[in-house]
PDB file of C-alpha atoms and ligand atoms in Angstrom:
ATOM      1  CA  UNK A   1      54.042  50.046 -31.812  1.00 94.00           C
ATOM      2  CA  UNK A   2      53.787  53.669 -32.925  1.00 96.00           C
ATOM      3  CA  UNK A   3      56.617  55.249 -34.874  1.00 97.00           C
ATOM      4  CA  UNK A   4      56.517  58.975 -35.591  1.00 97.00           C
ATOM      5  CA  UNK A   5      58.476  60.539 -38.420  1.00 97.00           C
ATOM      6  CA  UNK A   6      59.288  64.217 -37.928  1.00 96.00           C
ATOM      7  CA  UNK A   7      61.748  66.847 -39.087  1.00 94.00           C
ATOM      8  CA  UNK A   8      62.853  70.190 -37.726  1.00 88.00           C
ATOM      9  CA  UNK A   9      62.864  71.556 -41.252  1.00 81.00           C
ATOM     10  CA  UNK A  10      60.374  71.239 -44.095  1.00 84.00           C
ATOM     11  CA  UNK A  11      61.441  69.655 -47.358  1.00 85.00           C
ATOM     12  CA  UNK A  12      63.837  67.094 -45.902  1.00 88.00           C
ATOM     13  CA  UNK A  13      61.937  64.044 -47.182  1.00 89.00           C
ATOM     14  CA  UNK A  14      60.028  63.238 -43.989  1.00 93.00           C
ATOM     15  CA  UNK A  15      56.862  62.137 -45.782  1.00 94.00           C
ATOM     16  CA  UNK A  16      58.896  60.014 -48.175  1.00 93.00           C
ATOM     17  CA  UNK A  17      60.484  58.197 -45.205  1.00 95.00           C
ATOM     18  CA  UNK A  18      57.150  57.754 -43.386  1.00 97.00           C
ATOM     19  CA  UNK A  19      55.369  56.383 -46.446  1.00 96.00           C
ATOM     20  CA  UNK A  20      58.274  54.108 -47.390  1.00 95.00           C
ATOM     21  CA  UNK A  21      58.353  52.625 -43.897  1.00 96.00           C
ATOM     22  CA  UNK A  22      54.591  52.101 -43.826  1.00 97.00           C
ATOM     23  CA  UNK A  23      54.416  50.574 -47.317  1.00 96.00           C
ATOM     24  CA  UNK A  24      57.312  48.235 -46.614  1.00 95.00           C
ATOM     25  CA  UNK A  25      55.896  47.130 -43.267  1.00 96.00           C
ATOM     26  CA  UNK A  26      52.476  46.640 -44.824  1.00 95.00           C
ATOM     27  CA  UNK A  27      53.886  44.486 -47.631  1.00 93.00           C
ATOM     28  CA  UNK A  28      55.186  42.172 -44.923  1.00 91.00           C
ATOM     29  CA  UNK A  29      52.115  42.343 -42.687  1.00 89.00           C
ATOM     30  CA  UNK A  30      49.089  43.206 -44.850  1.00 88.00           C
ATOM     31  CA  UNK A  31      46.188  44.601 -42.833  1.00 91.00           C
ATOM     32  CA  UNK A  32      48.319  45.152 -39.720  1.00 95.00           C
ATOM     33  CA  UNK A  33      49.794  48.567 -40.549  1.00 97.00           C
ATOM     34  CA  UNK A  34      48.353  52.080 -40.536  1.00 98.00           C
ATOM     35  CA  UNK A  35      49.824  55.319 -41.788  1.00 98.00           C
ATOM     36  CA  UNK A  36      48.410  58.469 -40.165  1.00 98.00           C
ATOM     37  CA  UNK A  37      48.985  61.694 -42.037  1.00 98.00           C
ATOM     38  CA  UNK A  38      49.231  64.133 -39.126  1.00 97.00           C
ATOM     39  CA  UNK A  39      50.701  66.907 -41.287  1.00 96.00           C
ATOM     40  CA  UNK A  40      47.182  68.294 -41.284  1.00 97.00           C
ATOM     41  CA  UNK A  41      47.998  71.687 -42.795  1.00 95.00           C
ATOM     42  CA  UNK A  42      49.342  70.034 -45.940  1.00 93.00           C
ATOM     43  CA  UNK A  43      48.625  66.287 -45.899  1.00 96.00           C
ATOM     44  CA  UNK A  44      50.315  64.672 -48.884  1.00 94.00           C
ATOM     45  CA  UNK A  45      51.077  61.034 -47.961  1.00 96.00           C
ATOM     46  CA  UNK A  46      48.448  59.902 -50.427  1.00 97.00           C
ATOM     47  CA  UNK A  47      50.437  61.305 -53.330  1.00 95.00           C
ATOM     48  CA  UNK A  48      52.790  58.376 -52.686  1.00 94.00           C
ATOM     49  CA  UNK A  49      50.227  55.843 -51.438  1.00 96.00           C
ATOM     50  CA  UNK A  50      47.542  56.377 -54.107  1.00 94.00           C
ATOM     51  CA  UNK A  51      44.578  55.136 -52.061  1.00 96.00           C
ATOM     52  CA  UNK A  52      40.988  56.050 -52.823  1.00 97.00           C
ATOM     53  CA  UNK A  53      40.110  58.227 -49.839  1.00 97.00           C
ATOM     54  CA  UNK A  54      36.631  58.383 -48.302  1.00 97.00           C
ATOM     55  CA  UNK A  55      35.300  60.803 -45.659  1.00 97.00           C
ATOM     56  CA  UNK A  56      35.722  59.519 -42.091  1.00 96.00           C
ATOM     57  CA  UNK A  57      34.218  62.362 -40.098  1.00 95.00           C
ATOM     58  CA  UNK A  58      34.613  66.023 -39.374  1.00 96.00           C
ATOM     59  CA  UNK A  59      36.608  67.640 -36.579  1.00 96.00           C
ATOM     60  CA  UNK A  60      34.680  70.082 -34.457  1.00 94.00           C
ATOM     61  CA  UNK A  61      36.047  72.528 -31.913  1.00 91.00           C
ATOM     62  CA  UNK A  62      34.187  74.059 -28.982  1.00 91.00           C
ATOM     63  CA  UNK A  63      34.408  77.854 -29.033  1.00 93.00           C
ATOM     64  CA  UNK A  64      32.956  80.391 -26.589  1.00 96.00           C
ATOM     65  CA  UNK A  65      29.535  81.949 -27.002  1.00 95.00           C
ATOM     66  CA  UNK A  66      29.252  85.245 -25.155  1.00 95.00           C
ATOM     67  CA  UNK A  67      25.988  86.218 -23.504  1.00 95.00           C
ATOM     68  CA  UNK A  68      26.297  89.990 -23.615  1.00 93.00           C
ATOM     69  CA  UNK A  69      23.265  90.474 -21.387  1.00 95.00           C
ATOM     70  CA  UNK A  70      25.304  89.015 -18.509  1.00 96.00           C
ATOM     71  CA  UNK A  71      28.648  90.588 -19.407  1.00 97.00           C
ATOM     72  CA  UNK A  72      29.947  93.701 -17.646  1.00 96.00           C
ATOM     73  CA  UNK A  73      32.939  94.008 -20.014  1.00 96.00           C
ATOM     74  CA  UNK A  74      35.480  93.498 -17.256  1.00 97.00           C
ATOM     75  CA  UNK A  75      38.064  92.116 -19.710  1.00 97.00           C
ATOM     76  CA  UNK A  76      39.123  89.088 -17.636  1.00 97.00           C
ATOM     77  CA  UNK A  77      38.409  86.662 -20.488  1.00 98.00           C
ATOM     78  CA  UNK A  78      40.580  88.610 -22.959  1.00 97.00           C
ATOM     79  CA  UNK A  79      43.367  88.921 -20.383  1.00 97.00           C
ATOM     80  CA  UNK A  80      43.317  85.161 -19.930  1.00 97.00           C
ATOM     81  CA  UNK A  81      43.338  84.169 -23.604  1.00 97.00           C
ATOM     82  CA  UNK A  82      46.887  83.374 -24.695  1.00 94.00           C
ATOM     83  CA  UNK A  83      45.830  83.288 -28.330  1.00 93.00           C
ATOM     84  CA  UNK A  84      44.379  86.825 -28.460  1.00 95.00           C
ATOM     85  CA  UNK A  85      41.088  85.392 -29.669  1.00 95.00           C
ATOM     86  CA  UNK A  86      39.037  87.804 -27.532  1.00 97.00           C
ATOM     87  CA  UNK A  87      38.931  91.587 -27.444  1.00 97.00           C
ATOM     88  CA  UNK A  88      36.779  93.408 -24.894  1.00 97.00           C
ATOM     89  CA  UNK A  89      35.560  96.895 -25.775  1.00 96.00           C
ATOM     90  CA  UNK A  90      33.659  99.274 -23.452  1.00 94.00           C
ATOM     91  CA  UNK A  91      30.324  97.819 -24.610  1.00 93.00           C
ATOM     92  CA  UNK A  92      31.170  94.736 -26.680  1.00 95.00           C
ATOM     93  CA  UNK A  93      33.177  91.490 -26.672  1.00 96.00           C
ATOM     94  CA  UNK A  94      34.705  90.405 -29.974  1.00 96.00           C
ATOM     95  CA  UNK A  95      35.613  86.766 -30.613  1.00 95.00           C
ATOM     96  CA  UNK A  96      38.041  85.921 -33.427  1.00 93.00           C
ATOM     97  CA  UNK A  97      36.992  82.313 -33.892  1.00 89.00           C
ATOM     98  CA  UNK A  98      39.894  81.317 -36.162  1.00 86.00           C
ATOM     99  CA  UNK A  99      42.339  82.181 -33.359  1.00 89.00           C
ATOM    100  CA  UNK A 100      40.456  80.258 -30.660  1.00 91.00           C
ATOM    101  CA  UNK A 101      42.018  76.929 -29.629  1.00 88.00           C
ATOM    102  CA  UNK A 102      38.951  75.831 -27.679  1.00 89.00           C
ATOM    103  CA  UNK A 103      40.734  75.570 -24.334  1.00 90.00           C
ATOM    104  CA  UNK A 104      37.619  76.688 -22.424  1.00 93.00           C
ATOM    105  CA  UNK A 105      39.684  78.831 -20.038  1.00 96.00           C
ATOM    106  CA  UNK A 106      37.807  82.058 -20.696  1.00 97.00           C
ATOM    107  CA  UNK A 107      34.568  80.472 -19.473  1.00 96.00           C
ATOM    108  CA  UNK A 108      36.313  79.413 -16.253  1.00 96.00           C
ATOM    109  CA  UNK A 109      37.636  82.889 -15.461  1.00 97.00           C
ATOM    110  CA  UNK A 110      34.465  84.800 -16.354  1.00 97.00           C
ATOM    111  CA  UNK A 111      33.062  86.029 -12.998  1.00 97.00           C
ATOM    112  CA  UNK A 112      29.538  86.482 -14.389  1.00 96.00           C
ATOM    113  CA  UNK A 113      28.982  83.133 -16.095  1.00 96.00           C
ATOM    114  CA  UNK A 114      28.558  84.981 -19.377  1.00 97.00           C
ATOM    115  CA  UNK A 115      30.493  82.504 -21.511  1.00 97.00           C
ATOM    116  CA  UNK A 116      28.831  79.396 -22.879  1.00 95.00           C
ATOM    117  CA  UNK A 117      29.972  77.099 -25.648  1.00 93.00           C
ATOM    118  CA  UNK A 118      29.162  76.217 -29.235  1.00 93.00           C
ATOM    119  CA  UNK A 119      31.050  74.124 -31.737  1.00 91.00           C
ATOM    120  CA  UNK A 120      32.256  74.670 -35.271  1.00 90.00           C
ATOM    121  CA  UNK A 121      33.992  72.548 -37.877  1.00 94.00           C
ATOM    122  CA  UNK A 122      37.750  73.098 -38.247  1.00 93.00           C
ATOM    123  CA  UNK A 123      38.842  70.062 -40.236  1.00 96.00           C
ATOM    124  CA  UNK A 124      38.019  66.689 -41.720  1.00 97.00           C
ATOM    125  CA  UNK A 125      39.246  63.100 -41.530  1.00 98.00           C
ATOM    126  CA  UNK A 126      39.437  60.620 -44.383  1.00 98.00           C
ATOM    127  CA  UNK A 127      40.376  56.992 -44.778  1.00 97.00           C
ATOM    128  CA  UNK A 128      41.654  54.817 -47.624  1.00 97.00           C
ATOM    129  CA  UNK A 129      43.280  51.427 -48.137  1.00 96.00           C
ATOM    130  CA  UNK A 130      45.878  50.469 -50.710  1.00 94.00           C
ATOM    131  CA  UNK A 131      47.607  47.089 -50.891  1.00 88.00           C
ATOM    132  CA  UNK A 132      46.695  46.290 -47.293  1.00 92.00           C
ATOM    133  CA  UNK A 133      47.955  49.624 -45.900  1.00 96.00           C
ATOM    134  CA  UNK A 134      45.322  51.776 -44.220  1.00 97.00           C
ATOM    135  CA  UNK A 135      45.913  55.502 -44.661  1.00 98.00           C
ATOM    136  CA  UNK A 136      44.155  57.921 -42.309  1.00 98.00           C
ATOM    137  CA  UNK A 137      44.388  61.577 -43.125  1.00 98.00           C
ATOM    138  CA  UNK A 138      43.581  64.700 -41.124  1.00 97.00           C
ATOM    139  CA  UNK A 139      43.020  67.915 -43.025  1.00 97.00           C
ATOM    140  CA  UNK A 140      42.711  71.366 -41.426  1.00 96.00           C
ATOM    141  CA  UNK A 141      40.180  73.592 -43.193  1.00 94.00           C
ATOM    142  CA  UNK A 142      41.634  76.499 -45.142  1.00 92.00           C
ATOM    143  CA  UNK A 143      41.939  79.608 -42.974  1.00 87.00           C
ATOM    144  CA  UNK A 144      41.958  77.666 -39.696  1.00 86.00           C
ATOM    145  CA  UNK A 145      44.926  77.732 -37.308  1.00 84.00           C
ATOM    146  CA  UNK A 146      44.052  75.033 -34.757  1.00 85.00           C
ATOM    147  CA  UNK A 147      45.910  72.007 -36.150  1.00 93.00           C
ATOM    148  CA  UNK A 148      46.147  70.218 -32.791  1.00 94.00           C
ATOM    149  CA  UNK A 149      42.431  69.227 -32.502  1.00 93.00           C
ATOM    150  CA  UNK A 150      42.607  67.643 -35.965  1.00 96.00           C
ATOM    151  CA  UNK A 151      45.714  65.637 -35.011  1.00 97.00           C
ATOM    152  CA  UNK A 152      44.065  64.672 -31.731  1.00 95.00           C
ATOM    153  CA  UNK A 153      41.008  63.391 -33.605  1.00 96.00           C
ATOM    154  CA  UNK A 154      43.225  60.961 -35.520  1.00 96.00           C
ATOM    155  CA  UNK A 155      44.632  59.388 -32.393  1.00 92.00           C
ATOM    156  CA  UNK A 156      41.740  57.017 -31.509  1.00 93.00           C
ATOM    157  CA  UNK A 157      41.929  55.662 -35.053  1.00 94.00           C
ATOM    158  CA  UNK A 158      45.459  54.297 -34.478  1.00 92.00           C
ATOM    159  CA  UNK A 159      44.583  50.708 -33.581  1.00 93.00           C
ATOM    160  CA  UNK A 160      46.771  48.424 -35.682  1.00 94.00           C
ATOM    161  CA  UNK A 161      49.890  46.509 -34.680  1.00 91.00           C
ATOM    162  CA  UNK A 162      52.196  49.047 -36.321  1.00 95.00           C
ATOM    163  CA  UNK A 163      51.250  52.696 -36.776  1.00 97.00           C
ATOM    164  CA  UNK A 164      53.439  55.184 -38.623  1.00 97.00           C
ATOM    165  CA  UNK A 165      52.757  58.890 -38.018  1.00 97.00           C
ATOM    166  CA  UNK A 166      53.790  61.530 -40.519  1.00 97.00           C
ATOM    167  CA  UNK A 167      54.216  64.694 -38.435  1.00 96.00           C
ATOM    168  CA  UNK A 168      54.102  68.337 -39.469  1.00 93.00           C
ATOM    169  CA  UNK A 169      57.599  69.747 -40.040  1.00 92.00           C
ATOM    170  CA  UNK A 170      59.068  72.058 -37.394  1.00 92.00           C
ATOM    171  CA  UNK A 171      59.042  71.816 -33.626  1.00 91.00           C
ATOM    172  CA  UNK A 172      55.822  73.633 -32.737  1.00 92.00           C
ATOM    173  CA  UNK A 173      52.538  72.359 -31.247  1.00 93.00           C
ATOM    174  CA  UNK A 174      51.468  70.136 -34.216  1.00 95.00           C
ATOM    175  CA  UNK A 175      54.784  68.274 -34.112  1.00 96.00           C
ATOM    176  CA  UNK A 176      54.650  67.885 -30.325  1.00 96.00           C
ATOM    177  CA  UNK A 177      51.045  66.665 -30.452  1.00 95.00           C
ATOM    178  CA  UNK A 178      51.978  64.033 -33.060  1.00 96.00           C
ATOM    179  CA  UNK A 179      55.229  62.818 -31.610  1.00 96.00           C
ATOM    180  CA  UNK A 180      54.248  62.676 -27.973  1.00 94.00           C
ATOM    181  CA  UNK A 181      52.159  59.543 -28.379  1.00 89.00           C
ATOM    182  CA  UNK A 182      54.792  57.558 -30.277  1.00 95.00           C
ATOM    183  CA  UNK A 183      57.132  54.871 -28.963  1.00 95.00           C
ATOM    184  CA  UNK A 184      59.989  56.052 -31.149  1.00 96.00           C
ATOM    185  CA  UNK A 185      60.628  59.125 -33.272  1.00 97.00           C
ATOM    186  CA  UNK A 186      62.571  59.140 -36.531  1.00 97.00           C
ATOM    187  CA  UNK A 187      63.968  62.616 -37.230  1.00 97.00           C
ATOM    188  CA  UNK A 188      64.685  63.219 -40.893  1.00 97.00           C
ATOM    189  CA  UNK A 189      67.293  65.793 -41.831  1.00 96.00           C
ATOM    190  CA  UNK A 190      69.675  66.687 -44.638  1.00 94.00           C
ATOM    191  CA  UNK A 191      73.430  67.269 -44.343  1.00 95.00           C
ATOM    192  CA  UNK A 192      73.360  71.048 -44.655  1.00 93.00           C
ATOM    193  CA  UNK A 193      73.776  74.002 -42.330  1.00 94.00           C
ATOM    194  CA  UNK A 194      69.996  74.519 -42.320  1.00 93.00           C
ATOM    195  CA  UNK A 195      69.301  70.835 -41.776  1.00 93.00           C
ATOM    196  CA  UNK A 196      71.627  70.777 -38.771  1.00 95.00           C
ATOM    197  CA  UNK A 197      70.205  73.985 -37.321  1.00 95.00           C
ATOM    198  CA  UNK A 198      66.636  72.678 -37.381  1.00 94.00           C
ATOM    199  CA  UNK A 199      67.663  69.169 -36.321  1.00 95.00           C
ATOM    200  CA  UNK A 200      69.162  70.609 -33.126  1.00 96.00           C
ATOM    201  CA  UNK A 201      65.849  72.312 -32.306  1.00 96.00           C
ATOM    202  CA  UNK A 202      63.854  69.148 -32.994  1.00 96.00           C
ATOM    203  CA  UNK A 203      66.228  67.064 -30.844  1.00 97.00           C
ATOM    204  CA  UNK A 204      65.791  69.499 -27.945  1.00 96.00           C
ATOM    205  CA  UNK A 205      62.025  69.042 -28.160  1.00 96.00           C
ATOM    206  CA  UNK A 206      62.195  65.247 -28.422  1.00 96.00           C
ATOM    207  CA  UNK A 207      64.596  65.020 -25.498  1.00 96.00           C
ATOM    208  CA  UNK A 208      62.239  67.131 -23.430  1.00 96.00           C
ATOM    209  CA  UNK A 209      59.404  64.759 -24.323  1.00 96.00           C
ATOM    210  CA  UNK A 210      61.595  61.817 -23.279  1.00 96.00           C
ATOM    211  CA  UNK A 211      60.941  59.818 -26.441  1.00 96.00           C
ATOM    212  CA  UNK A 212      63.640  57.542 -27.903  1.00 96.00           C
ATOM    213  CA  UNK A 213      64.736  58.795 -31.299  1.00 96.00           C
ATOM    214  CA  UNK A 214      67.233  58.426 -34.107  1.00 95.00           C
ATOM    215  CA  UNK A 215      68.128  60.313 -37.264  1.00 96.00           C
ATOM    216  CA  UNK A 216      67.728  59.580 -40.960  1.00 96.00           C
ATOM    217  CA  UNK A 217      70.014  61.617 -43.207  1.00 96.00           C
ATOM    218  CA  UNK A 218      68.387  62.256 -46.561  1.00 93.00           C
ATOM    219  CA  UNK A 219      70.265  63.407 -49.658  1.00 90.00           C
ATOM    220  CA  UNK A 220      73.455  62.062 -48.150  1.00 91.00           C
ATOM    221  CA  UNK A 221      76.397  63.399 -50.104  1.00 88.00           C
ATOM    222  CA  UNK A 222      75.302  67.018 -50.470  1.00 91.00           C
ATOM    223  CA  UNK A 223      76.397  69.707 -48.003  1.00 87.00           C
ATOM    224  CA  UNK A 224      78.983  68.911 -45.378  1.00 91.00           C
ATOM    225  CA  UNK A 225      79.769  66.586 -42.466  1.00 92.00           C
ATOM    226  CA  UNK A 226      78.189  68.862 -39.836  1.00 93.00           C
ATOM    227  CA  UNK A 227      75.156  66.658 -39.139  1.00 95.00           C
ATOM    228  CA  UNK A 228      77.243  63.488 -38.830  1.00 94.00           C
ATOM    229  CA  UNK A 229      79.788  65.156 -36.535  1.00 96.00           C
ATOM    230  CA  UNK A 230      77.106  66.677 -34.339  1.00 96.00           C
ATOM    231  CA  UNK A 231      75.236  63.357 -34.076  1.00 96.00           C
ATOM    232  CA  UNK A 232      78.480  61.607 -33.095  1.00 96.00           C
ATOM    233  CA  UNK A 233      79.212  64.232 -30.425  1.00 96.00           C
ATOM    234  CA  UNK A 234      75.666  64.095 -29.064  1.00 95.00           C
ATOM    235  CA  UNK A 235      75.527  60.268 -29.222  1.00 95.00           C
ATOM    236  CA  UNK A 236      72.535  60.421 -31.564  1.00 95.00           C
ATOM    237  CA  UNK A 237      72.151  57.309 -33.740  1.00 94.00           C
ATOM    238  CA  UNK A 238      72.105  57.797 -37.482  1.00 95.00           C
ATOM    239  CA  UNK A 239      69.683  55.039 -38.466  1.00 94.00           C
ATOM    240  CA  UNK A 240      69.766  55.397 -42.236  1.00 93.00           C
ATOM    241  CA  UNK A 241      71.492  57.405 -44.950  1.00 93.00           C
ATOM    242  CA  UNK A 242      69.547  57.944 -48.171  1.00 92.00           C
ATOM    243  CA  UNK A 243      71.982  58.828 -50.945  1.00 90.00           C
ATOM    244  CA  UNK A 244      71.489  61.943 -53.019  1.00 91.00           C
ATOM    245  CA  UNK A 245      70.424  60.053 -56.101  1.00 88.00           C
ATOM    246  CA  UNK A 246      68.932  61.245 -59.363  1.00 91.00           C
ATOM    247  CA  UNK A 247      66.975  57.998 -59.601  1.00 91.00           C
ATOM    248  CA  UNK A 248      65.348  58.531 -56.174  1.00 89.00           C
ATOM    249  CA  UNK A 249      64.496  62.141 -57.094  1.00 89.00           C
ATOM    250  CA  UNK A 250      63.052  61.144 -60.480  1.00 91.00           C
ATOM    251  CA  UNK A 251      60.820  58.477 -58.954  1.00 90.00           C
ATOM    252  CA  UNK A 252      59.742  60.786 -56.126  1.00 86.00           C
ATOM    253  CA  UNK A 253      58.717  63.493 -58.596  1.00 88.00           C
ATOM    254  CA  UNK A 254      56.349  60.945 -60.145  1.00 89.00           C
ATOM    255  CA  UNK A 255      54.870  59.890 -56.787  1.00 89.00           C
ATOM    256  CA  UNK A 256      56.897  56.674 -56.488  1.00 91.00           C
ATOM    257  CA  UNK A 257      58.597  56.073 -53.116  1.00 91.00           C
ATOM    258  CA  UNK A 258      62.290  55.136 -53.101  1.00 90.00           C
ATOM    259  CA  UNK A 259      61.609  51.554 -51.958  1.00 92.00           C
ATOM    260  CA  UNK A 260      60.771  50.843 -55.619  1.00 92.00           C
ATOM    261  CA  UNK A 261      64.574  50.665 -56.033  1.00 92.00           C
ATOM    262  CA  UNK A 262      65.842  47.300 -54.657  1.00 93.00           C
ATOM    263  CA  UNK A 263      68.880  48.898 -52.984  1.00 91.00           C
ATOM    264  CA  UNK A 264      66.624  51.402 -51.197  1.00 92.00           C
ATOM    265  CA  UNK A 265      64.131  48.703 -50.248  1.00 94.00           C
ATOM    266  CA  UNK A 266      66.947  46.820 -48.580  1.00 94.00           C
ATOM    267  CA  UNK A 267      68.079  49.930 -46.658  1.00 93.00           C
ATOM    268  CA  UNK A 268      64.531  50.669 -45.495  1.00 94.00           C
ATOM    269  CA  UNK A 269      64.110  47.020 -44.495  1.00 95.00           C
ATOM    270  CA  UNK A 270      67.167  47.384 -42.241  1.00 93.00           C
ATOM    271  CA  UNK A 271      65.722  50.589 -40.788  1.00 93.00           C
ATOM    272  CA  UNK A 272      62.416  48.863 -40.076  1.00 93.00           C
ATOM    273  CA  UNK A 273      64.180  45.992 -38.346  1.00 92.00           C
ATOM    274  CA  UNK A 274      66.189  48.432 -36.207  1.00 89.00           C
ATOM    275  CA  UNK A 275      63.036  50.307 -35.248  1.00 91.00           C
ATOM    276  CA  UNK A 276      61.201  47.128 -34.343  1.00 86.00           C
ATOM    277  CA  UNK A 277      64.176  46.110 -32.196  1.00 85.00           C
ATOM    278  CA  UNK A 278      64.435  49.379 -30.260  1.00 77.00           C
ATOM    279  CA  UNK A 279      60.852  50.670 -30.086  1.00 65.00           C
TER     280      UNK A 279
HETATM  281  S1  SF4 B   1      35.117  87.821 -18.411  1.00 53.68           S
HETATM  282 FE1  SF4 B   1      32.891  87.534 -18.677  1.00 53.68          FE
HETATM  283  S2  SF4 B   1      32.022  89.404 -17.883  1.00 53.68           S
HETATM  284 FE2  SF4 B   1      34.187  89.828 -18.206  1.00 53.68          FE
HETATM  285  S3  SF4 B   1      34.293  90.684 -20.301  1.00 53.68           S
HETATM  286 FE3  SF4 B   1      34.590  88.500 -20.481  1.00 53.68          FE
HETATM  287  S4  SF4 B   1      32.552  87.672 -20.882  1.00 53.68           S
HETATM  288 FE4  SF4 B   1      32.272  89.715 -20.060  1.00 53.68          FE
HETATM  289  S1  SF4 B   2      38.421  79.041 -25.400  1.00 53.68           S
HETATM  290 FE1  SF4 B   2      40.586  79.446 -24.877  1.00 53.68          FE
HETATM  291  S2  SF4 B   2      41.507  79.996 -26.845  1.00 53.68           S
HETATM  292 FE2  SF4 B   2      39.292  80.199 -27.119  1.00 53.68          FE
HETATM  293  S3  SF4 B   2      38.832  82.331 -26.663  1.00 53.68           S
HETATM  294 FE3  SF4 B   2      38.566  81.176 -24.749  1.00 53.68          FE
HETATM  295  S4  SF4 B   2      40.580  81.358 -23.703  1.00 53.68           S
HETATM  296 FE4  SF4 B   2      40.877  81.929 -25.856  1.00 53.68          FE
END
């Protein structure tokens, strides 16, 4: 079973929920649970897990190599590229490698067979184990924009009975790439105007993907009732409410997940049972 944890908005406590779920599940089934940190632009699950991470490979991306002796500078490749990674001048073709997503489309549309391929490193994978939980982390190299290939490289490593995915925040390509291979998506939000705004966007994406989902409300007690009312109207299940607690915040600031508090452990245990029942 694969459970993704996502949020329309950054800073809602998504990673905290993902790590808490994975640690709790792993304490019950040591060696059977994996946590994949798919928030590859800023992976931080290990701040809460505390595993000793070791390199597990690099992520390489195929990018075009232009043979200018064959090129007639027709511009078809640049017209095709949605990412503006190519610019064709009267006597030159410029490739902005950091913008290239490696789709290979420019080579297909080139009428003169002037586009070959070479690969370059865009990110790295690492692996660590702590208390029976295996943490796999993808990390996009600084200055790179292509997060999706790094997330995709993590996918074959998800082999255990239960896999928890910590997605990038937002509702763009990295979130879609993470969530789309999960059996159930947990959307974490907070009860504020901004939380509701971004939750609505994330729900639209998840509904389009056709993945079952539910909501976790973090910092319950701040803000207003907008999220709860909207979820009730939209028939979206609120799976868990995490109270706005000084104790939770204090522990979190020291890298301790909320399940260290017995009351929170019990709430997360109920969430895990609900997920295992519906996913
Ligand atoms: S499509 Fe091919 S021939 Fe045309 S500008 Fe691009 S590389 Fe050159
Ligand atoms: S491989 Fe795709 S993204 Fe990269 S330059 Fe060619 S068309 Fe653009």
